[in-house]
PDB file of C-alpha atoms in Angstrom:
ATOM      1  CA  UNK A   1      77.413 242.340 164.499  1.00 47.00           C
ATOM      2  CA  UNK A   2      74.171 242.528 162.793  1.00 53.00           C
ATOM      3  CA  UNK A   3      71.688 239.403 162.706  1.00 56.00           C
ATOM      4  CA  UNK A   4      72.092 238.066 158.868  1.00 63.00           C
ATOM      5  CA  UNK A   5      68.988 236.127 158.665  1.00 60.00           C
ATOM      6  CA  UNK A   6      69.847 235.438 154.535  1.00 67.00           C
ATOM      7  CA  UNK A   7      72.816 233.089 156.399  1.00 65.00           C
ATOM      8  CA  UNK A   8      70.446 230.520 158.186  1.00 71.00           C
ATOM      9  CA  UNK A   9      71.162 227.131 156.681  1.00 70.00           C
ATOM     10  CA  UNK A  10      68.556 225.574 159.172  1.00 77.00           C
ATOM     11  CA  UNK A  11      66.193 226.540 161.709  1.00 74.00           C
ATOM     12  CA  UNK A  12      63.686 224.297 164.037  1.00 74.00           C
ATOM     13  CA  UNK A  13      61.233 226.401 166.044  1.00 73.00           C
ATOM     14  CA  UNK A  14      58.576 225.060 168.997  1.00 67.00           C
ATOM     15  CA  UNK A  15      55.097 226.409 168.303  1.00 66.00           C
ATOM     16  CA  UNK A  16      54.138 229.369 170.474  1.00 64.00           C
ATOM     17  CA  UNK A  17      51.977 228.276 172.985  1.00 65.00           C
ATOM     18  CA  UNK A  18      49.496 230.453 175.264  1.00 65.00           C
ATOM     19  CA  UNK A  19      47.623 228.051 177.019  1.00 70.00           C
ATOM     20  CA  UNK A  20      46.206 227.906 180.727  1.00 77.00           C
ATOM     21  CA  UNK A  21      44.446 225.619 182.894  1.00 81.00           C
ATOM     22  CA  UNK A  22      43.113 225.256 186.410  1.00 86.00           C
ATOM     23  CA  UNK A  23      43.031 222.511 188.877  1.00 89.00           C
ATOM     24  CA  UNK A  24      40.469 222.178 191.262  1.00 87.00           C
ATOM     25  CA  UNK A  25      40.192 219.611 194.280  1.00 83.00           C
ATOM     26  CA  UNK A  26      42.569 216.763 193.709  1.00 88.00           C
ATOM     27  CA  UNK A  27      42.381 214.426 196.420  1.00 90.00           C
ATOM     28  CA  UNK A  28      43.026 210.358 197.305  1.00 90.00           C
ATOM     29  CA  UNK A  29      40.765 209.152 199.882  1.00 93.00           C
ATOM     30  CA  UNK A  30      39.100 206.382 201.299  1.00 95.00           C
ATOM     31  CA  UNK A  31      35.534 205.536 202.496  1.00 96.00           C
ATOM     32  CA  UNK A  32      33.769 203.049 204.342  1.00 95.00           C
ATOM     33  CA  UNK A  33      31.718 200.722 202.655  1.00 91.00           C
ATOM     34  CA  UNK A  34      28.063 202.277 203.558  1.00 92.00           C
ATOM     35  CA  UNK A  35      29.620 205.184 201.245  1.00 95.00           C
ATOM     36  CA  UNK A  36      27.934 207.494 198.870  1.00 94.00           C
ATOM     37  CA  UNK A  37      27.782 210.568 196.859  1.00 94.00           C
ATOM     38  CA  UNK A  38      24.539 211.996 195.168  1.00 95.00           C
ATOM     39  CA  UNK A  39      23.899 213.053 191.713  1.00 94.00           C
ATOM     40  CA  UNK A  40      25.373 216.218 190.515  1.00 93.00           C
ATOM     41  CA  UNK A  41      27.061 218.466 188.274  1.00 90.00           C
ATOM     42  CA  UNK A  42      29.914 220.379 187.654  1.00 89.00           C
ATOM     43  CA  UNK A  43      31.369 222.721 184.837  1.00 87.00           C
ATOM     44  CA  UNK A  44      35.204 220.721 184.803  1.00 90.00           C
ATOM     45  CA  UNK A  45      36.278 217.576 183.562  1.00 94.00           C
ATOM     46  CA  UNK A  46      37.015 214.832 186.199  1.00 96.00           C
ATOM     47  CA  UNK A  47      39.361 212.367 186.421  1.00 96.00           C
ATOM     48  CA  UNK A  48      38.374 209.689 188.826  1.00 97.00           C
ATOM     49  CA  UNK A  49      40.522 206.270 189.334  1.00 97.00           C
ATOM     50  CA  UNK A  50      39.705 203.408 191.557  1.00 97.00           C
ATOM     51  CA  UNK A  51      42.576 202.292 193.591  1.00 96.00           C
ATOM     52  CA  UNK A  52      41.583 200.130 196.303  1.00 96.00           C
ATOM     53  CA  UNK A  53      37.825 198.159 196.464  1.00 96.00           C
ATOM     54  CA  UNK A  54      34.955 198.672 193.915  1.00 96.00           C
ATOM     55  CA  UNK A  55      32.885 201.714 193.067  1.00 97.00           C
ATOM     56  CA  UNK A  56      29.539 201.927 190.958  1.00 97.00           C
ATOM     57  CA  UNK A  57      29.364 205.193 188.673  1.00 96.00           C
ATOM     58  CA  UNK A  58      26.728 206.540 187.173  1.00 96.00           C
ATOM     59  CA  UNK A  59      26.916 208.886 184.456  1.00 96.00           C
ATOM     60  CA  UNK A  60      24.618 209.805 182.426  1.00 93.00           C
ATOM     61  CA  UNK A  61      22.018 207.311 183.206  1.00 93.00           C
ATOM     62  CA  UNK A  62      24.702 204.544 182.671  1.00 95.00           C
ATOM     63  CA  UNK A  63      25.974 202.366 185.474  1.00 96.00           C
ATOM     64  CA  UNK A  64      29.606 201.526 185.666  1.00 97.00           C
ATOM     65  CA  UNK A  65      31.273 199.194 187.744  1.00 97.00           C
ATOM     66  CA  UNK A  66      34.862 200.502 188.959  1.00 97.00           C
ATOM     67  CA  UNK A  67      37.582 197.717 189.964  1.00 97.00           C
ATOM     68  CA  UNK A  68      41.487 198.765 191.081  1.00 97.00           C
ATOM     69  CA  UNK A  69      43.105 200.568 188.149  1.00 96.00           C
ATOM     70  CA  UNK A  70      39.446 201.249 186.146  1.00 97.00           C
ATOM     71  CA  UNK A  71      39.334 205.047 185.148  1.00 96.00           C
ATOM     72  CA  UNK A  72      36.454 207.378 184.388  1.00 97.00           C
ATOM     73  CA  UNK A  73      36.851 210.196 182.595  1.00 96.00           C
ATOM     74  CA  UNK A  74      34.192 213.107 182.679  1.00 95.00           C
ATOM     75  CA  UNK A  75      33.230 215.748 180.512  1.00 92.00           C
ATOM     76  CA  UNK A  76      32.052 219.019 181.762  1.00 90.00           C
ATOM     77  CA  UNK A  77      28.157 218.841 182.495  1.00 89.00           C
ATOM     78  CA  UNK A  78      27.854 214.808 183.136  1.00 93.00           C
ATOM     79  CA  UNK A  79      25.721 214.548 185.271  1.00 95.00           C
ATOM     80  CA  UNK A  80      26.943 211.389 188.049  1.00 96.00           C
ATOM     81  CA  UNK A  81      26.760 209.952 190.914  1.00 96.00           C
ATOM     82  CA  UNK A  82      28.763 207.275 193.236  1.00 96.00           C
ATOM     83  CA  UNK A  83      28.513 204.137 195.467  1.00 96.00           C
ATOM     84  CA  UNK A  84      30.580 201.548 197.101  1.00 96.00           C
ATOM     85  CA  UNK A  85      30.009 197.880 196.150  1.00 94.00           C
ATOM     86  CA  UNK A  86      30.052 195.745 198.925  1.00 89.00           C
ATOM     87  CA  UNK A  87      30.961 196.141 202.633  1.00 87.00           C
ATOM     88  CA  UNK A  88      34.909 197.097 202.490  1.00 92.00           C
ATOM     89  CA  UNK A  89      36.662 200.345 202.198  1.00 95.00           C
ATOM     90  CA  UNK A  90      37.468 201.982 199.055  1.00 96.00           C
ATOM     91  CA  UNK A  91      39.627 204.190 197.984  1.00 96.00           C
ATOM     92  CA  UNK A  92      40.138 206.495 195.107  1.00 96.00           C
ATOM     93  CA  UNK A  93      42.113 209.224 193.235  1.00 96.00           C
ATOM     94  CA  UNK A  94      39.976 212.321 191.849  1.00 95.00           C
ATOM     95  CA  UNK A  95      41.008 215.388 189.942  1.00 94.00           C
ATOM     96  CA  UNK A  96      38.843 218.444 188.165  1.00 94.00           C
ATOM     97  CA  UNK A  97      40.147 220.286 186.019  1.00 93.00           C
ATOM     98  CA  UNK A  98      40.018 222.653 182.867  1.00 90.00           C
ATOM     99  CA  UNK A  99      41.743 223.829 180.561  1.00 87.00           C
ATOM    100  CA  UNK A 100      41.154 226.643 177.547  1.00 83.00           C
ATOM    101  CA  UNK A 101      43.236 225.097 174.736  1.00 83.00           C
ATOM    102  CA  UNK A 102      40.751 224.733 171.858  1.00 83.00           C
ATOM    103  CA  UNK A 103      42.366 221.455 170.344  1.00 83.00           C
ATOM    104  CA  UNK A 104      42.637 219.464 173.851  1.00 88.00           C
ATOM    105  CA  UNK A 105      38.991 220.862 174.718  1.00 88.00           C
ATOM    106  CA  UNK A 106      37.740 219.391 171.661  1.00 85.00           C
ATOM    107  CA  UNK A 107      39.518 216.501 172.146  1.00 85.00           C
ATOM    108  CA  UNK A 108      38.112 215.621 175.848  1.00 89.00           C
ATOM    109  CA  UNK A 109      34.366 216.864 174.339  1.00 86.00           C
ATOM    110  CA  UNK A 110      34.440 214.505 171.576  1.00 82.00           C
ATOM    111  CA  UNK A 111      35.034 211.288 174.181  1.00 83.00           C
ATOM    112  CA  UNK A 112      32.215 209.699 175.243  1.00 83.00           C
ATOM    113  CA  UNK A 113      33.557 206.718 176.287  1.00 88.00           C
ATOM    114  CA  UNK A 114      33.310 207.872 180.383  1.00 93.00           C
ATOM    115  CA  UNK A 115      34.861 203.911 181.386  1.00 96.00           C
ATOM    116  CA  UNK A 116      38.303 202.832 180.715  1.00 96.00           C
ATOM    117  CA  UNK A 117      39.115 199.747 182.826  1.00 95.00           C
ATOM    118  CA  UNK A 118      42.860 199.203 184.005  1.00 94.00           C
ATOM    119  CA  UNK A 119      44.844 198.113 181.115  1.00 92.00           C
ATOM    120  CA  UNK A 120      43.135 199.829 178.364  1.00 93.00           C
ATOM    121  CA  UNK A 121      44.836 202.237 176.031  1.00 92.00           C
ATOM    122  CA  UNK A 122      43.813 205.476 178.243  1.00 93.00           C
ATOM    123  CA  UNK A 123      44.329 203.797 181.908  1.00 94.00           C
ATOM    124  CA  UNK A 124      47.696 202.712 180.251  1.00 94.00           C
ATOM    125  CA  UNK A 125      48.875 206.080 179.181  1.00 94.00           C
ATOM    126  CA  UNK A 126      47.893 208.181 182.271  1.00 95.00           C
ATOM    127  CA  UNK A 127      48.350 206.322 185.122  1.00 95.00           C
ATOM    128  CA  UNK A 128      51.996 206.800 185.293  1.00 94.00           C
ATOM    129  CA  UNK A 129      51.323 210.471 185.971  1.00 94.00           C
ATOM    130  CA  UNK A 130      48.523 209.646 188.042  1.00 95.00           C
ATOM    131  CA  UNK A 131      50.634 207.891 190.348  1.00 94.00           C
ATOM    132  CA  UNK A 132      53.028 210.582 190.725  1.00 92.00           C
ATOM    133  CA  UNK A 133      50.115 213.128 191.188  1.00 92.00           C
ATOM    134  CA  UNK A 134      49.354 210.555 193.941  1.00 90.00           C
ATOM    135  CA  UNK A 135      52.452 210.506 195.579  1.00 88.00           C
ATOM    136  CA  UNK A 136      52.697 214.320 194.777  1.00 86.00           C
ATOM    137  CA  UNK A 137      49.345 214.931 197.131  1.00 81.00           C
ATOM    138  CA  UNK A 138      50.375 212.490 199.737  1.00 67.00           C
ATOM    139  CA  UNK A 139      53.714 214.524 200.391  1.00 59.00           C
ATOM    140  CA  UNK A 140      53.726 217.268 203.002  1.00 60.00           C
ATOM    141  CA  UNK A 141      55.922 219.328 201.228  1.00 58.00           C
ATOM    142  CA  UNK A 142      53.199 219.762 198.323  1.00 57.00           C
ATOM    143  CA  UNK A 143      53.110 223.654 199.115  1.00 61.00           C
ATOM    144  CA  UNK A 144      56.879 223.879 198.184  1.00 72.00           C
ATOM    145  CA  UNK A 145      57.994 225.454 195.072  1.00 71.00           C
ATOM    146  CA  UNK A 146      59.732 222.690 193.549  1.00 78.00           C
ATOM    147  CA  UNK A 147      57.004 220.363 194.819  1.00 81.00           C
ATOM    148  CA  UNK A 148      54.588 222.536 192.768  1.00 82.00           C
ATOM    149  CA  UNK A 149      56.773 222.411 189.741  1.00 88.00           C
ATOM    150  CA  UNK A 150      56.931 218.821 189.806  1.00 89.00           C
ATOM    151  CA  UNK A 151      52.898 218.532 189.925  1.00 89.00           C
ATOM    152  CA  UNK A 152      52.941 220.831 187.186  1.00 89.00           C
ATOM    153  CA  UNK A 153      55.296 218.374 185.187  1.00 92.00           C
ATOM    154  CA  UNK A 154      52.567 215.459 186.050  1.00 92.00           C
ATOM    155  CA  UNK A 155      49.416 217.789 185.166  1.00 93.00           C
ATOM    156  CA  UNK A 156      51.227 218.687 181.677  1.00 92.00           C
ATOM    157  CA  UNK A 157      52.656 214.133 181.389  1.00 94.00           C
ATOM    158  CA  UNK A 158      48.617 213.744 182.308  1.00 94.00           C
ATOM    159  CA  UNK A 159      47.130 215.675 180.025  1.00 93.00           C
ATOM    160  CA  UNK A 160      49.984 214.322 177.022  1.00 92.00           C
ATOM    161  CA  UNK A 161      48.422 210.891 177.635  1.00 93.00           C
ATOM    162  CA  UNK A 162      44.858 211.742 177.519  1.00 94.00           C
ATOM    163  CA  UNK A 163      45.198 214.173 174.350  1.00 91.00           C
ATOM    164  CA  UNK A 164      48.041 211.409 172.719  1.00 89.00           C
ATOM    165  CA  UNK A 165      45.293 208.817 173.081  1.00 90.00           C
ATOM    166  CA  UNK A 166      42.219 210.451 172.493  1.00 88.00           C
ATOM    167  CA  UNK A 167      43.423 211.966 168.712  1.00 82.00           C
ATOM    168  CA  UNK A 168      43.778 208.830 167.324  1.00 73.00           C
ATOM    169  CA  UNK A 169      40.380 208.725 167.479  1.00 62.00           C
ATOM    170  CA  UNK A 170      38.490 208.937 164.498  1.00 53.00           C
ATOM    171  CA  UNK A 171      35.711 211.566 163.772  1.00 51.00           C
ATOM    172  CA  UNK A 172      32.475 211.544 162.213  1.00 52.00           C
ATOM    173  CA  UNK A 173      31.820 213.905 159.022  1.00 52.00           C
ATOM    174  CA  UNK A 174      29.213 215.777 161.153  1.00 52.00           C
ATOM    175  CA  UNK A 175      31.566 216.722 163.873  1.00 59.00           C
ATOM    176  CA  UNK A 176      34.308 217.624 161.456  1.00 71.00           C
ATOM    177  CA  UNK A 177      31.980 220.310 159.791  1.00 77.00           C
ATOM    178  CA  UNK A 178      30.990 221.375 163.472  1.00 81.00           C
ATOM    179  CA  UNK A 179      34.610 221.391 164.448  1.00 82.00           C
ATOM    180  CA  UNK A 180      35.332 223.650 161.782  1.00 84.00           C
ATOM    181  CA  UNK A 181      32.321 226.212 162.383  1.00 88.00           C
ATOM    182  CA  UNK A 182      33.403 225.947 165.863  1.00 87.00           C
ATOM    183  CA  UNK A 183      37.236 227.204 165.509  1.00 87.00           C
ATOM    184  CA  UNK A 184      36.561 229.569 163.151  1.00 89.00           C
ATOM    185  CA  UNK A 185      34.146 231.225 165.939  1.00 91.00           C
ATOM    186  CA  UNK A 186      36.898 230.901 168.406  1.00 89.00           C
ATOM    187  CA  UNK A 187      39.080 232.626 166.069  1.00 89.00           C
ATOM    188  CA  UNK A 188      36.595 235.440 165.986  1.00 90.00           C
ATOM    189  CA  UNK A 189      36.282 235.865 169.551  1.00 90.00           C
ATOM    190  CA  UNK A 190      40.095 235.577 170.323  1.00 88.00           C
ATOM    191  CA  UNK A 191      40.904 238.573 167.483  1.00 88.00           C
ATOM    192  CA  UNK A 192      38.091 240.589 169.059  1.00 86.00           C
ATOM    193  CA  UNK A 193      39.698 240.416 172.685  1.00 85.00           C
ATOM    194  CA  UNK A 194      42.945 241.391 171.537  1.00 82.00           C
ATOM    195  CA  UNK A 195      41.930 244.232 169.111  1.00 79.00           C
ATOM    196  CA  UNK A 196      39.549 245.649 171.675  1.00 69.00           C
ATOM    197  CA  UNK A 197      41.391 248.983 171.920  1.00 63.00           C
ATOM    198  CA  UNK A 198      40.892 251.699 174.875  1.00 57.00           C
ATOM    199  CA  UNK A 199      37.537 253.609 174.201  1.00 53.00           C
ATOM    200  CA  UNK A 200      35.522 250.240 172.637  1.00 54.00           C
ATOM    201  CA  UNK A 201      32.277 248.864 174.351  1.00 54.00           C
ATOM    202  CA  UNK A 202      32.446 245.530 175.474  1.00 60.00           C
ATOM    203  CA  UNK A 203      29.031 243.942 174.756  1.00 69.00           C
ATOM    204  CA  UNK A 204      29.711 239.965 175.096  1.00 77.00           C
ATOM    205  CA  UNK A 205      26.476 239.612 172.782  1.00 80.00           C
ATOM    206  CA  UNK A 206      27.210 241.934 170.063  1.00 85.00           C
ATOM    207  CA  UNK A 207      30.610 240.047 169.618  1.00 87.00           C
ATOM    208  CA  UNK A 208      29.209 236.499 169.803  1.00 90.00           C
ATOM    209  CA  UNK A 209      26.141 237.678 166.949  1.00 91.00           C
ATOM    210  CA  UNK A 210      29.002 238.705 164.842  1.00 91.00           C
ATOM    211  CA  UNK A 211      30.552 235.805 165.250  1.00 91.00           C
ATOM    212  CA  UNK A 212      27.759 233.561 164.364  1.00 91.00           C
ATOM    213  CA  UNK A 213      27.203 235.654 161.293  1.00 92.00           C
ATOM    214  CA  UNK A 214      30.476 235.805 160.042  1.00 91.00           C
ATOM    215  CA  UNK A 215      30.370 231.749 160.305  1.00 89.00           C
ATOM    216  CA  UNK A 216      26.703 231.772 158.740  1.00 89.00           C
ATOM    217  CA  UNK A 217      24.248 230.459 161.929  1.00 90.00           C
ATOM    218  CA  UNK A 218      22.125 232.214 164.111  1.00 90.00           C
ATOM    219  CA  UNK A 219      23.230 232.871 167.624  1.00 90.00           C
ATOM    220  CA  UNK A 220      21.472 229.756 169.214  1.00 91.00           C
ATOM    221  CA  UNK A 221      22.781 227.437 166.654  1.00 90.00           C
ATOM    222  CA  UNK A 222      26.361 228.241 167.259  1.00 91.00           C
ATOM    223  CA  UNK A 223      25.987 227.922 170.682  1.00 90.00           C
ATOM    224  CA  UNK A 224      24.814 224.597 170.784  1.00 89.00           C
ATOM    225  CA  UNK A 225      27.561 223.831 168.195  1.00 89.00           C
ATOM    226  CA  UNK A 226      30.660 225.637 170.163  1.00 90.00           C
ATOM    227  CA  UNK A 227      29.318 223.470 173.378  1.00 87.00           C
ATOM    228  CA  UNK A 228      29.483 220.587 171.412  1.00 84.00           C
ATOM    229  CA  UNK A 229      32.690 220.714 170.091  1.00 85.00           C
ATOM    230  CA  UNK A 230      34.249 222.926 173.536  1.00 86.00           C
ATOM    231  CA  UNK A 231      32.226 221.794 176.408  1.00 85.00           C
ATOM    232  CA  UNK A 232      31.527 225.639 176.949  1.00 86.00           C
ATOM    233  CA  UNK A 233      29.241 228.374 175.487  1.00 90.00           C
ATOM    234  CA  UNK A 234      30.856 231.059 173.537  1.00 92.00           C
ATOM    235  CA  UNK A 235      30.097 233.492 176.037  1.00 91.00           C
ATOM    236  CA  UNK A 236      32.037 231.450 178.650  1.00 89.00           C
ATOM    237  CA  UNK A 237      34.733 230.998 176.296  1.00 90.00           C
ATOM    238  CA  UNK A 238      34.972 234.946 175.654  1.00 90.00           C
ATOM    239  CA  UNK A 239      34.666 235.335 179.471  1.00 88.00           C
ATOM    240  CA  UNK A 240      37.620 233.063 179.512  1.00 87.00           C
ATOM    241  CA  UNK A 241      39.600 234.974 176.933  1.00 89.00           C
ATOM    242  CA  UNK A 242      39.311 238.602 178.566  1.00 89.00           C
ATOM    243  CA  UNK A 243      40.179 237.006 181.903  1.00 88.00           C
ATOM    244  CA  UNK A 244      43.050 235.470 180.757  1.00 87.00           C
ATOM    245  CA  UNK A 245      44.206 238.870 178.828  1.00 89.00           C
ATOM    246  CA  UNK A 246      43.303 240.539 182.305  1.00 90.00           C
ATOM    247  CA  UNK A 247      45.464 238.570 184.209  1.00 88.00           C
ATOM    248  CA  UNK A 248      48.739 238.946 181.843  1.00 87.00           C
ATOM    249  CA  UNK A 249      47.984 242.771 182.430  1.00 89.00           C
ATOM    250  CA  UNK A 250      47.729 243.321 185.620  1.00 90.00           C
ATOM    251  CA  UNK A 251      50.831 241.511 185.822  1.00 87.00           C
ATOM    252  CA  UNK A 252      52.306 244.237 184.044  1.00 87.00           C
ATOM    253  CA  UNK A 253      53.380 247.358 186.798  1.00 85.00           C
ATOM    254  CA  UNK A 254      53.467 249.593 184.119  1.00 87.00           C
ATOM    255  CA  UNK A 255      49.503 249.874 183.716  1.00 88.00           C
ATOM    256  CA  UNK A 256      47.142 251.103 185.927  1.00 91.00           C
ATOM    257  CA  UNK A 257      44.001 249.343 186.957  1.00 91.00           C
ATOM    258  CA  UNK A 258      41.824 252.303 185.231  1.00 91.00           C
ATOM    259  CA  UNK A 259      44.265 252.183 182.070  1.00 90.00           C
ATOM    260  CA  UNK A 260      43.502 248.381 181.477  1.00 90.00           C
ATOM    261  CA  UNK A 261      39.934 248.449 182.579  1.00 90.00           C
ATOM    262  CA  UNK A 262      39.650 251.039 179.464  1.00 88.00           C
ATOM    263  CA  UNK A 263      41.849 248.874 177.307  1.00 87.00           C
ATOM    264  CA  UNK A 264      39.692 245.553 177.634  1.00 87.00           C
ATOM    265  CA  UNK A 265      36.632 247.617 176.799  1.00 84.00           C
ATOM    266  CA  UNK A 266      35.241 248.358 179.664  1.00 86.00           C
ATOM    267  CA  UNK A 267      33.173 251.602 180.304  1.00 82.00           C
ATOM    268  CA  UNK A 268      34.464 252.044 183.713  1.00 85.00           C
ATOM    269  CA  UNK A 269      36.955 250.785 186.365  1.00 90.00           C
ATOM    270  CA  UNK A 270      34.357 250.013 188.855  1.00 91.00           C
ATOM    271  CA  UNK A 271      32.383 247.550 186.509  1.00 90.00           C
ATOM    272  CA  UNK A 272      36.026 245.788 185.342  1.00 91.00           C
ATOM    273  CA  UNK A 273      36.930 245.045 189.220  1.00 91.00           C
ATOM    274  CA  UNK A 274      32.937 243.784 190.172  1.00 91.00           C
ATOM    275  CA  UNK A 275      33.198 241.231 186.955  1.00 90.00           C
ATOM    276  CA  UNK A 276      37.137 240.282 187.818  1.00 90.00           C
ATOM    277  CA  UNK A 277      35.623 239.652 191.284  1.00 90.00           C
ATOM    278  CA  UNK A 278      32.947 237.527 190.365  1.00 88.00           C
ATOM    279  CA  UNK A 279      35.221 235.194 187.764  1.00 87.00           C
ATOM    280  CA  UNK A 280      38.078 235.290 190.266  1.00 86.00           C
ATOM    281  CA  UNK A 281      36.619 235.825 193.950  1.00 87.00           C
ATOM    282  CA  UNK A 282      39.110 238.841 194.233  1.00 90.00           C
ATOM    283  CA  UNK A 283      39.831 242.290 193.365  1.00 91.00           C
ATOM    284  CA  UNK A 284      41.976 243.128 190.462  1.00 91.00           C
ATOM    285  CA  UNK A 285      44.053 245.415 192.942  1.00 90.00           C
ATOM    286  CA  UNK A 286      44.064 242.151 195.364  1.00 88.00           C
ATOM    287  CA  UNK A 287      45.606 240.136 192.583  1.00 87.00           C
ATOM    288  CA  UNK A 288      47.983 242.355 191.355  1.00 86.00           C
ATOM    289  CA  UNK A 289      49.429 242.201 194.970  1.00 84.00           C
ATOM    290  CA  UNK A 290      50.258 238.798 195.431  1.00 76.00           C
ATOM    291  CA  UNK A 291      52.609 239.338 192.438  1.00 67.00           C
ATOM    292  CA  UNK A 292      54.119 243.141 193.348  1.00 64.00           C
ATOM    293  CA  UNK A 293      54.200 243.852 197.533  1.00 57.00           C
TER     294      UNK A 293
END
């Protein structure tokens, strides 16, 4: 029977979503009280929560002091470093990640507010999927399929808290504007990875100068405003784009290596595989086998 779509009375759809993120190094663990970790830098937010003894942060040039349920919450680039206070053990709960959902992105970028101390709006609304991340890591079975579906329910409950919390934030008129200029760029760079057709030179610059001009700045000035707003340069969010758009082909047995090296703009297969290599530490062929042996 054909589909009459004229005889709908109602119809409630989810949005479509294409979204990924990446979780690097989440670990508990506890120190001894002569404990510390220098100064440095990473590109991925951090999520770092006291559980047991004290811990001075600093971020940014700004000392905090950490107590049992305080959380910090770092943007990529902050620069920070770590301490015990006093002569006990302490122990913590720490988690990188990142994530290339415009909306969220700008969301974490716009917090500066690094402390939240246990009971606050933030600490409220994440550490219930904190603690089962916690119990999640401390289980032996973590490697299981289920087990990773459940830490996949937590990571999505985590980052509903932080983003549910952090939009009721207000903004200034300055970062509204730059908000604006921002998406529109990411617009631009998302419809010129997917309309790259077979036979088109990829040439990261060219595409980010149009982009700039189409949203009326120079190249330099949109960068600084796309890092402000994403936490990322548009280059590294293009980067992001094609290897997302690589992965979901290569997925697809249908395509050759050489057929979607050409397709994502590349001039050859050999220069597709050395940059999938260097974003992914692997071979495109390598990839492609841990999903078809």
């Amino acid at each position: 029977m054909e589909f009459a779509m004229d005889r709908i009375r109602k119809e409630v759809m989810l949005p479509d979503i294409d979204s990924t993120f990446r979780v690097f190094a989440a670990h508990w663990r506890t120190v001894a009280g002569d404990w510390s970790y220098p100064i440095h830098r990473h590109p991925l937010f951090e999520v770092n929560l006291v559980l047991e003894g004290t811990q001075e942060m600093c971020v940014n040039g700004k000392r905090y002091i950490q107590k049992p349920g305080d959380l910090m919450l770092l943007n990529p680039g902050d620069p920070h470093e770590s301490r015990v206070i006093g002569e006990e053990d302490m122990t913590y709960y720490c988690l990188h990640f990142d994530v290339d959902e415009p909306s969220f992105r700008e969301l974490l970028c716009r917090n500066h507010a690094c402390f939240h101390k246990a009971g606050s709006p933030l600490s409220e609304a994440v550490r219930p999927a904190l603690d089962r991340l916690l119990a999640l890591t401390s289980d032996e079975t973590a490697a299981r399929v289920d087990s990773r579906m459940r830490i996949l329910s937590a990571l999505f409950e985590l980052f509903a808290g932080i983003s549910g919390t952090l939009s009721g934030q207000e903004t200034d008129a300055s970062h509204s504007r730059y908000s604006l200029i921002a998406s529109r760029a990411a617009s631009l760079l998302e419809r010129e990875v997917e309309e790259t057709r077979e036979g088109g030179a990829r040439d990261s610059g060219d595409t980010i100068a149009s982009a700039a001009a189409a949203v009326g700045y120079s190249p330099s000035a949109l960068n600084r405003i796309f890092a402000q707003v994403y936490g990322m340069s548009p280059r590294q969010y293009l980067s992001a784009l094609v290897l997302k758009k690589s992965k979901l082909m290569l997925m697809d047995p249908e395509l050759s290596v050489e057929a979607i090296s050409a397709r994502l703009g590349y001039k050859n297969i050999a220069h597709f595989s050395r940059q999938f290599k260097r974003w992914t530490g692997e071979s495109p062929s390598r990839f492609r086998s841990r999903y078809y042996k």
